[in-house]
Amino acid sequence: MNKKFLYTSLALALSFGAMAQDQNAIKFSAPVNKDRAYQHLSILASDEYEGRETGTKGGWMAAEYIKKQFQSFGLIGPVKGGKDPYLQAVGISAKKLSGVSLKVGSQTKENFKDFYILATSTPAKGFNVKASSIIFAGYGLNKEDFNEYAGQNVAGKVVVIFATGDPTAKAPAQPAQGRRGQSSVGSQQAKIKYLQDNKAAGVLVINERVESLSDAQRAYLAEGSADLKREDASNKNTLPVVTIGTTVANQILAGANTNLEEVKKKIAETLKPATTVINIPVAFTAKLVEEDIKADNVLGFLEGSDPKLKNEVVVVTGHYDHIGLVTDPNATDKVNNGADDDGSGTTGVLMLAEAFAKAKKEGHGPKRSILFMTVCGEEKGLWGSEWYSEHPVFALENTITNLNIDMIGRGDDKRPGDNNFVYIIGSNMLSDDLDKIGKKANTDYVNIVLDETYNNRTDPNRFYYRSDHYNFAKHGIPVIFYFNGVHKDYHQPGDEVSKIDFPMLAKRAQLVYYTAWELANGENRPVVNKNADGTLKTN
């Protein structure tokens, strides 16, 4: 935020702030304080909760704690059709492989030493591929001026290619932009797609780093992969993919009287394909096993008091999951406690829920309804909030705003010595009304520095896309993301309760509370006057 504008705003707040304050809002803000914050966070971020990783005991313990807090406040569990009205089961499954094998010629290869197979690149029914010969197709390119498949019919055949590279490229490929890599003909994804589209029986991808995998990397590969069950994400892959190292690749290429070094040199010097059929038998198998993972979003609902407005909902979120236990067996601290990330945000949601629930009990409940929701799986890829946005308990068209709290307990290494700030992200991305409401709530009640350094779509950190608010914003729901920035303990065991600035945690949570109060009691919902790209709507 521009400093001159900020100081002007603060001066106006000092002159006129009292006139705009709602005394009931102030009265019922009492539970949003540093002591209550410590009570919650010292439990959620304790070693007993083992880092709250999604799908683990620690994550389930956190969900149970939050649920009991919502119940004690008198919030309603709004989830219908499940075992527990406070828990929205999130569809997550883990994919693992069994029966993995690779045989080249008469030699049986060793998994994770000579080769590996990823569950994510395995067809849903697994595979059992046998072939008496292999097509070596170099870099697997099918460009107009460099087609390594010219004269070859790959249907029903096993093909060997290099994982990456394009010897005809005139300049190094530019780094991938955004969240996804490039889709050029030189990418492995494009190479695999070509072979799948042309009905190859399987592909052996040469990656010269296979033999140098660390123990941690081997363990990671062996664990398989978990992901959200998306309706449009059925396993459409039909091509078995095996990644092989240099030993296996050279054994295959020996059948053509060459090796990796020689064939790469030949292609680079001639700029001509070196495709050849190699008469060596190969067989590879794998079976895909899918297991459900238990994980839940925790929901507490406070119904609005105004018959005309209670169908409109303000959603307040924070993710209660973190990254779990340390994998290094030699580590002295075994727990990634996640006190700031996002125990602090979860604590903020709990304090707001208690404050609004008390207001309602004393006859001053919000006019609109409020959903307090702590979500799972944020660290895995925003899973919990994505699941809610695709399976909403309350219609998205009636959701007027999402206020998302993710890390509000510490300072930022880029702002040393002064924690009296909070980054706000997204507040004016879709709605100028929401931006004004949030900033006015700050001026009227809190007077914290609102830093908008990351409040744009082009920031290289991409914070706008990296927390749970984004799964609301992508559906056209205006959002504000409250964030204290990144510090040296981010995703490290050092993210401990002892390092939390509890007065600032409470102050930042108060800003969210007063913003929610204004939204829940205002005469009109924030108008969405901008498109997804930030341009103004014309109608």
XYZ file of C-alpha atoms in Angstrom:
539
model
C 0.000 0.000 0.000
C 1.159 3.524 -0.794
C 2.461 5.020 2.477
C 1.023 8.490 1.896
C -2.409 6.990 1.315
C -2.018 4.781 4.371
C -1.071 7.630 6.680
C -3.948 9.712 5.361
C -6.338 6.834 6.034
C -5.043 6.426 9.578
C -5.434 10.133 10.242
C -9.019 10.011 9.063
C -9.614 6.993 11.256
C -8.382 8.867 14.306
C -10.682 11.783 13.503
C -13.829 9.982 12.476
C -13.359 6.302 13.431
C -15.449 6.433 16.594
C -18.427 7.711 14.647
C -18.401 4.611 12.428
C -17.930 2.009 15.140
C -20.649 -0.493 16.022
C -20.562 -0.859 19.791
C -22.018 -4.371 19.609
C -19.211 -5.380 17.262
C -16.708 -4.137 19.818
C -18.515 -5.755 22.750
C -18.629 -9.216 21.223
C -15.070 -9.134 19.925
C -13.861 -10.078 23.419
C -13.090 -13.766 22.601
C -10.672 -12.631 19.879
C -7.708 -12.142 22.159
C -4.150 -13.335 22.698
C -4.964 -15.597 25.630
C -7.689 -17.473 23.806
C -5.363 -17.724 20.806
C -2.718 -19.361 22.987
C -5.249 -21.813 24.438
C -6.203 -23.109 20.992
C -2.821 -22.982 19.300
C -0.887 -24.620 22.125
C -3.069 -27.676 21.549
C -3.322 -27.697 17.748
C 0.411 -27.155 17.225
C 1.598 -29.450 20.009
C 3.841 -32.438 19.318
C 0.892 -34.671 20.222
C -0.834 -33.628 16.978
C 2.193 -34.772 14.936
C 2.085 -31.948 12.414
C -1.584 -32.499 11.411
C -0.852 -34.070 8.067
C -3.947 -34.852 6.012
C -5.052 -38.472 6.321
C -3.060 -39.161 9.496
C -3.835 -39.491 13.210
C -2.686 -35.935 13.884
C -4.990 -34.554 11.216
C -7.938 -36.507 12.588
C -7.175 -35.282 16.110
C -7.181 -31.676 14.910
C -10.509 -32.137 13.138
C -12.031 -33.617 16.281
C -10.757 -30.733 18.426
C -12.183 -28.127 16.045
C -15.517 -29.950 15.846
C -15.857 -30.032 19.631
C -15.094 -26.315 19.800
C -17.801 -25.546 17.234
C -20.232 -27.681 19.217
C -19.350 -25.910 22.474
C -20.015 -22.527 20.862
C -23.470 -23.680 19.794
C -22.785 -23.718 16.049
C -24.807 -26.061 13.854
C -23.292 -28.891 11.871
C -24.725 -28.209 8.378
C -23.536 -31.319 6.498
C -26.361 -33.622 5.462
C -26.135 -37.261 4.473
C -22.876 -38.050 6.242
C -22.008 -39.717 9.517
C -21.316 -36.421 11.265
C -23.034 -33.095 10.436
C -19.882 -31.143 11.337
C -17.621 -33.109 8.993
C -17.638 -32.958 5.209
C -15.824 -36.053 3.998
C -13.327 -35.072 1.300
C -12.825 -37.621 -1.474
C -9.123 -38.476 -1.461
C -7.497 -41.687 -2.576
C -3.959 -43.024 -2.609
C -2.646 -44.916 -5.593
C 0.065 -47.493 -5.064
C 1.650 -50.170 -7.214
C 2.149 -53.859 -6.606
C 3.620 -56.639 -8.718
C 6.114 -54.265 -10.354
C 8.700 -55.910 -12.617
C 10.917 -55.226 -15.619
C 12.805 -57.839 -17.624
C 15.163 -56.962 -20.477
C 16.491 -59.898 -22.424
C 17.068 -62.585 -19.821
C 17.853 -60.130 -17.009
C 15.353 -59.135 -14.312
C 15.888 -55.542 -13.235
C 15.715 -54.078 -9.729
C 12.922 -51.633 -8.932
C 14.090 -48.150 -7.765
C 17.652 -49.027 -8.743
C 17.480 -49.785 -12.473
C 14.002 -48.387 -13.127
C 10.841 -47.101 -11.544
C 7.157 -46.850 -12.437
C 4.867 -44.100 -11.175
C 1.330 -44.833 -10.054
C 0.245 -41.628 -11.783
C 1.499 -42.959 -15.140
C -0.110 -46.364 -14.778
C -3.410 -47.224 -16.476
C -6.313 -47.896 -14.117
C -6.212 -51.630 -14.792
C -2.425 -51.859 -14.557
C -0.473 -53.524 -17.339
C 1.373 -56.634 -18.443
C 3.398 -55.854 -21.563
C 5.603 -58.261 -23.507
C 7.433 -57.564 -26.767
C 10.105 -59.334 -28.796
C 11.624 -56.071 -30.062
C 11.841 -52.376 -29.259
C 11.733 -49.226 -31.355
C 14.437 -46.770 -30.252
C 13.121 -43.348 -31.287
C 15.784 -41.016 -29.885
C 14.179 -37.941 -28.361
C 10.684 -39.011 -29.384
C 10.088 -35.959 -31.565
C 7.630 -35.783 -34.416
C 8.343 -32.275 -35.706
C 7.894 -31.501 -39.366
C 11.632 -31.010 -39.877
C 12.739 -33.717 -37.466
C 10.361 -36.674 -37.281
C 11.835 -39.616 -35.407
C 8.757 -41.697 -36.172
C 8.929 -41.311 -39.961
C 8.242 -44.689 -41.557
C 7.424 -46.282 -38.185
C 4.070 -47.630 -37.027
C 4.206 -47.584 -33.224
C 0.793 -49.193 -32.699
C 1.207 -52.201 -30.442
C 4.963 -51.608 -30.114
C 7.264 -50.772 -27.197
C 9.193 -47.532 -27.767
C 12.337 -46.231 -26.037
C 12.953 -42.466 -25.890
C 14.951 -39.882 -23.932
C 12.892 -38.185 -21.221
C 13.670 -34.645 -22.345
C 15.522 -32.672 -24.942
C 15.364 -31.431 -28.504
C 18.664 -31.427 -30.414
C 17.190 -29.138 -33.090
C 16.279 -26.379 -30.638
C 18.062 -23.142 -31.519
C 17.956 -21.778 -27.983
C 17.402 -23.189 -24.506
C 13.748 -23.670 -23.614
C 12.313 -20.882 -21.487
C 11.480 -21.798 -17.882
C 7.928 -22.960 -17.271
C 5.511 -20.212 -16.327
C 2.748 -20.434 -13.766
C 1.641 -23.621 -12.117
C 2.098 -25.953 -15.072
C 5.015 -26.722 -17.300
C 5.269 -26.124 -21.002
C 3.449 -28.312 -23.508
C 5.973 -28.023 -26.361
C 6.791 -30.999 -28.552
C 10.037 -31.362 -26.583
C 8.335 -31.946 -23.242
C 7.949 -35.450 -21.868
C 4.208 -34.895 -21.525
C 3.863 -34.189 -25.254
C 6.056 -37.152 -26.181
C 3.971 -39.529 -24.082
C 0.745 -38.126 -25.506
C 1.921 -38.761 -29.078
C 2.634 -42.405 -28.282
C -0.639 -42.830 -26.439
C -2.614 -41.272 -29.294
C -0.888 -43.624 -31.712
C -1.661 -46.675 -29.561
C 1.835 -47.755 -28.586
C 1.925 -50.762 -26.246
C 4.291 -49.048 -23.814
C 7.218 -46.671 -23.495
C 10.579 -46.884 -21.748
C 11.727 -43.370 -20.868
C 15.472 -42.907 -20.368
C 16.349 -40.765 -17.352
C 20.048 -40.795 -16.539
C 19.410 -39.813 -12.906
C 17.632 -43.047 -11.978
C 20.760 -44.669 -10.562
C 21.522 -41.631 -8.411
C 18.188 -41.454 -6.586
C 18.582 -40.728 -2.886
C 17.061 -42.979 -0.235
C 14.463 -40.277 0.431
C 13.536 -40.126 -3.266
C 13.201 -43.904 -3.445
C 11.004 -43.871 -0.367
C 8.854 -41.134 -1.864
C 8.390 -43.081 -5.105
C 7.546 -46.247 -3.186
C 4.828 -44.466 -1.190
C 2.716 -43.914 -4.257
C 0.578 -40.831 -4.687
C -2.609 -39.415 -3.235
C -4.980 -37.005 -4.915
C -8.467 -35.628 -4.873
C -11.180 -37.675 -6.566
C -12.192 -35.258 -9.271
C -15.212 -36.072 -11.412
C -13.331 -35.159 -14.588
C -10.099 -36.837 -13.547
C -10.737 -40.501 -14.202
C -7.550 -42.246 -15.201
C -7.448 -41.524 -18.914
C -3.904 -42.757 -19.317
C -3.756 -45.930 -21.373
C -0.025 -46.038 -22.000
C 2.280 -47.954 -19.624
C 5.346 -45.829 -18.827
C 8.556 -47.198 -17.309
C 11.449 -44.876 -16.445
C 14.823 -46.566 -16.946
C 18.377 -45.566 -16.054
C 21.631 -45.651 -18.006
C 22.441 -49.301 -17.296
C 19.203 -50.573 -18.763
C 19.325 -48.074 -21.629
C 22.850 -49.139 -22.609
C 21.879 -52.789 -22.433
C 19.100 -52.121 -24.909
C 21.226 -49.942 -27.193
C 23.965 -52.601 -27.238
C 21.541 -54.575 -29.408
C 22.075 -51.886 -32.038
C 25.843 -51.755 -31.468
C 25.745 -48.341 -29.803
C 25.306 -46.674 -26.408
C 23.858 -43.515 -24.904
C 26.915 -41.345 -25.423
C 27.436 -42.406 -29.022
C 23.817 -42.086 -30.116
C 23.438 -38.628 -28.559
C 26.630 -37.478 -30.270
C 25.492 -38.870 -33.609
C 22.116 -37.127 -33.472
C 23.681 -33.841 -32.369
C 26.271 -33.899 -35.167
C 23.998 -34.999 -38.027
C 20.737 -33.445 -36.797
C 19.057 -36.503 -38.240
C 16.909 -39.107 -36.468
C 18.636 -42.309 -35.364
C 15.496 -44.389 -35.064
C 16.045 -48.110 -35.193
C 14.354 -51.369 -34.301
C 16.306 -53.376 -31.709
C 15.634 -57.081 -31.460
C 15.701 -57.580 -27.713
C 12.771 -58.980 -25.735
C 11.283 -56.893 -22.955
C 8.496 -57.452 -20.423
C 7.097 -55.129 -17.740
C 4.172 -55.381 -15.362
C 2.441 -53.366 -12.629
C -0.877 -53.489 -10.804
C -2.567 -50.306 -9.573
C -4.123 -50.400 -6.117
C -6.320 -47.508 -4.952
C -7.167 -46.882 -1.291
C -9.443 -44.228 0.198
C -7.919 -41.763 2.665
C -10.040 -40.388 5.496
C -9.975 -36.605 5.588
C -12.649 -34.044 6.439
C -13.458 -30.376 6.250
C -14.857 -29.196 9.601
C -17.904 -26.929 9.342
C -19.720 -24.844 11.936
C -22.748 -22.837 10.817
C -24.363 -19.764 12.361
C -27.716 -18.941 10.789
C -28.477 -15.305 10.103
C -31.212 -13.420 11.959
C -32.742 -11.508 9.034
C -35.346 -13.588 7.144
C -34.525 -11.721 3.917
C -30.738 -12.040 4.214
C -30.052 -15.301 6.050
C -29.820 -17.275 2.809
C -26.705 -15.277 1.978
C -23.536 -16.704 3.515
C -20.164 -15.292 4.509
C -17.558 -18.089 4.562
C -14.558 -17.805 6.896
C -11.802 -20.357 6.247
C -8.411 -21.519 7.430
C -6.656 -24.822 6.749
C -5.972 -26.984 9.782
C -3.576 -29.395 8.073
C 0.196 -29.123 7.945
C 3.007 -31.328 6.591
C 3.320 -33.862 9.397
C 6.411 -35.592 10.729
C 9.998 -35.049 9.643
C 11.235 -37.806 7.326
C 14.920 -37.492 8.243
C 15.637 -40.286 10.789
C 18.549 -38.270 12.188
C 16.517 -35.135 12.902
C 16.413 -34.036 16.545
C 12.995 -32.362 16.133
C 10.611 -34.863 14.563
C 7.483 -32.698 14.249
C 6.605 -29.980 11.759
C 4.239 -28.296 14.203
C 2.850 -25.692 11.798
C 2.048 -23.187 14.524
C 1.935 -20.308 12.063
C 1.064 -22.415 9.010
C -1.799 -22.655 9.576
C -2.431 -23.281 13.222
C -2.655 -19.502 13.542
C -5.365 -19.235 10.893
C -7.325 -22.127 12.357
C -7.098 -20.432 15.749
C -8.417 -17.249 14.159
C -11.433 -19.090 12.731
C -12.189 -20.586 16.153
C -12.013 -17.216 17.904
C -14.303 -15.609 15.327
C -16.772 -18.467 15.620
C -16.939 -18.061 19.388
C -17.385 -14.297 19.143
C -20.231 -14.422 16.637
C -21.926 -17.284 18.478
C -21.929 -15.257 21.710
C -23.374 -12.272 19.884
C -26.230 -14.419 18.623
C -26.922 -15.891 22.060
C -27.342 -12.372 23.414
C -29.680 -11.302 20.629
C -27.196 -9.585 18.341
C -26.543 -12.301 15.811
C -25.493 -11.396 12.266
C -28.193 -10.667 9.720
C -26.563 -12.929 7.156
C -25.421 -16.462 7.889
C -21.772 -17.295 8.503
C -20.046 -20.574 7.746
C -16.885 -21.172 9.725
C -14.877 -23.830 7.936
C -11.453 -25.296 8.535
C -10.300 -27.345 5.577
C -7.923 -30.251 5.080
C -5.403 -30.921 2.340
C -4.288 -27.355 1.653
C -0.660 -28.421 1.806
C -1.378 -31.188 -0.717
C -2.858 -28.848 -3.306
C -5.851 -26.936 -1.831
C -7.825 -30.188 -1.726
C -10.351 -29.414 1.014
C -11.443 -26.070 -0.368
C -11.551 -27.431 -3.906
C -13.778 -30.258 -2.726
C -16.109 -27.808 -0.977
C -16.282 -25.545 -4.018
C -17.298 -28.520 -6.159
C -19.599 -29.999 -3.475
C -20.855 -26.904 -1.629
C -23.092 -27.290 1.404
C -24.508 -23.831 0.653
C -25.074 -22.703 -2.921
C -22.120 -20.769 -4.274
C -24.411 -18.137 -5.770
C -25.506 -17.346 -2.191
C -21.924 -17.196 -0.899
C -21.176 -13.484 -0.839
C -17.514 -13.545 0.289
C -14.710 -15.800 1.490
C -12.375 -14.443 4.152
C -9.379 -16.796 4.265
C -6.829 -16.775 7.106
C -3.558 -18.532 6.326
C -0.565 -17.593 8.558
C -1.233 -14.613 10.822
C 0.974 -15.477 13.802
C 4.407 -14.135 12.946
C 6.328 -11.477 11.032
C 7.935 -11.503 7.627
C 11.688 -11.685 7.081
C 11.190 -8.852 4.572
C 9.688 -6.606 7.290
C 12.097 -7.089 10.228
C 11.358 -5.543 13.594
C 7.722 -4.556 13.028
C 4.844 -7.056 12.975
C 2.098 -4.411 12.955
C 0.971 -5.324 9.460
C -0.860 -7.946 7.475
C -0.710 -8.720 3.784
C -4.127 -8.593 2.136
C -4.455 -10.410 -1.152
C -7.410 -10.571 -3.529
C -9.579 -7.944 -1.876
C -10.000 -5.880 -5.047
C -9.525 -8.658 -7.591
C -13.248 -9.203 -8.152
C -15.064 -6.593 -6.096
C -14.213 -2.986 -5.331
C -17.011 -3.055 -2.752
C -15.286 -5.797 -0.767
C -11.993 -3.927 -0.913
C -13.643 -0.832 0.533
C -15.460 -2.790 3.258
C -12.273 -4.527 4.382
C -10.236 -1.335 4.469
C -12.981 0.623 6.226
C -13.210 -2.079 8.908
C -9.488 -1.646 9.460
C -9.744 2.143 9.646
C -12.755 2.054 11.978
C -11.506 -0.562 14.440
C -7.979 -1.928 14.109
C -5.544 0.454 12.390
C -3.082 -2.181 11.258
C -0.828 -1.605 8.246
C -2.417 -3.243 5.203
C 0.379 -4.291 2.885
C -0.691 -5.023 -0.717
C 2.716 -6.057 -2.039
C 1.358 -9.427 -3.182
C -2.114 -8.255 -4.152
C -1.793 -8.972 -7.860
C -2.006 -11.862 -10.292
C 1.513 -11.472 -11.682
C 3.540 -11.600 -8.469
C 6.182 -14.340 -8.971
C 5.263 -15.885 -5.594
C 1.711 -16.425 -6.915
C 0.233 -16.147 -3.427
C -3.173 -15.315 -4.906
C -3.302 -18.860 -6.276
C -1.703 -20.659 -3.322
C -4.275 -20.746 -0.548
C -7.878 -21.815 -0.121
C -9.516 -18.518 -1.067
C -8.593 -19.229 -4.686
C -11.111 -22.068 -4.918
C -13.812 -19.518 -4.153
C -12.378 -16.776 -6.353
C -12.260 -19.059 -9.389
C -16.048 -19.386 -9.051
C -16.477 -15.598 -9.050
C -16.811 -15.197 -5.271
C -14.912 -12.149 -3.930
C -12.202 -12.977 -1.403
C -9.690 -11.532 1.024
C -6.636 -13.569 1.980
C -4.918 -12.518 5.242
C -1.250 -13.488 5.427
C 1.880 -12.560 7.411
C 4.397 -13.581 4.765
C 7.142 -16.199 4.760
C 9.827 -16.657 7.407
C 12.831 -18.936 7.883
C 10.709 -21.548 9.698
C 8.213 -21.905 6.853
C 7.566 -25.655 6.445
C 10.283 -26.407 8.981
C 10.184 -27.956 12.484
C 11.005 -24.488 13.828
C 7.440 -23.272 13.185
C 6.703 -23.587 16.898
C 4.168 -22.064 19.297
C 7.020 -20.383 21.180
C 7.728 -18.160 18.165
C 4.176 -16.883 17.711
C 3.431 -13.199 18.302
C 0.091 -13.719 20.051
C -0.889 -10.036 20.409
C -0.454 -9.618 16.638
C -2.244 -12.875 15.897
C -5.202 -11.556 17.870
C -5.032 -8.127 16.217
C -5.031 -9.614 12.729
C -7.902 -11.920 13.689
C -9.792 -8.874 14.972
C -9.449 -7.297 11.537
C -11.051 -10.381 9.989
C -13.742 -10.348 12.690
C -14.730 -6.722 12.086
C -14.673 -7.237 8.317
C -16.946 -10.261 8.701
C -19.221 -8.251 11.001
C -19.624 -5.537 8.364
C -20.247 -8.071 5.617
C -22.756 -10.077 7.644
C -24.722 -7.009 8.725
C -24.386 -4.677 5.764
C -27.390 -3.627 3.755
C -26.038 -5.026 0.484
C -23.685 -7.826 -0.462
C -20.447 -6.801 -2.218
C -21.022 -6.294 -5.925
C -18.780 -8.377 -8.177
C -17.808 -5.734 -10.714
C -14.710 -7.385 -12.204
C -14.010 -10.360 -14.416
C -11.597 -13.161 -13.539
C -8.761 -11.278 -15.247
C -9.441 -8.094 -13.270
C -11.096 -6.148 -16.076
C -14.269 -4.257 -15.250
C -17.568 -5.894 -16.112
C -19.507 -4.023 -18.764
C -23.005 -4.869 -17.550
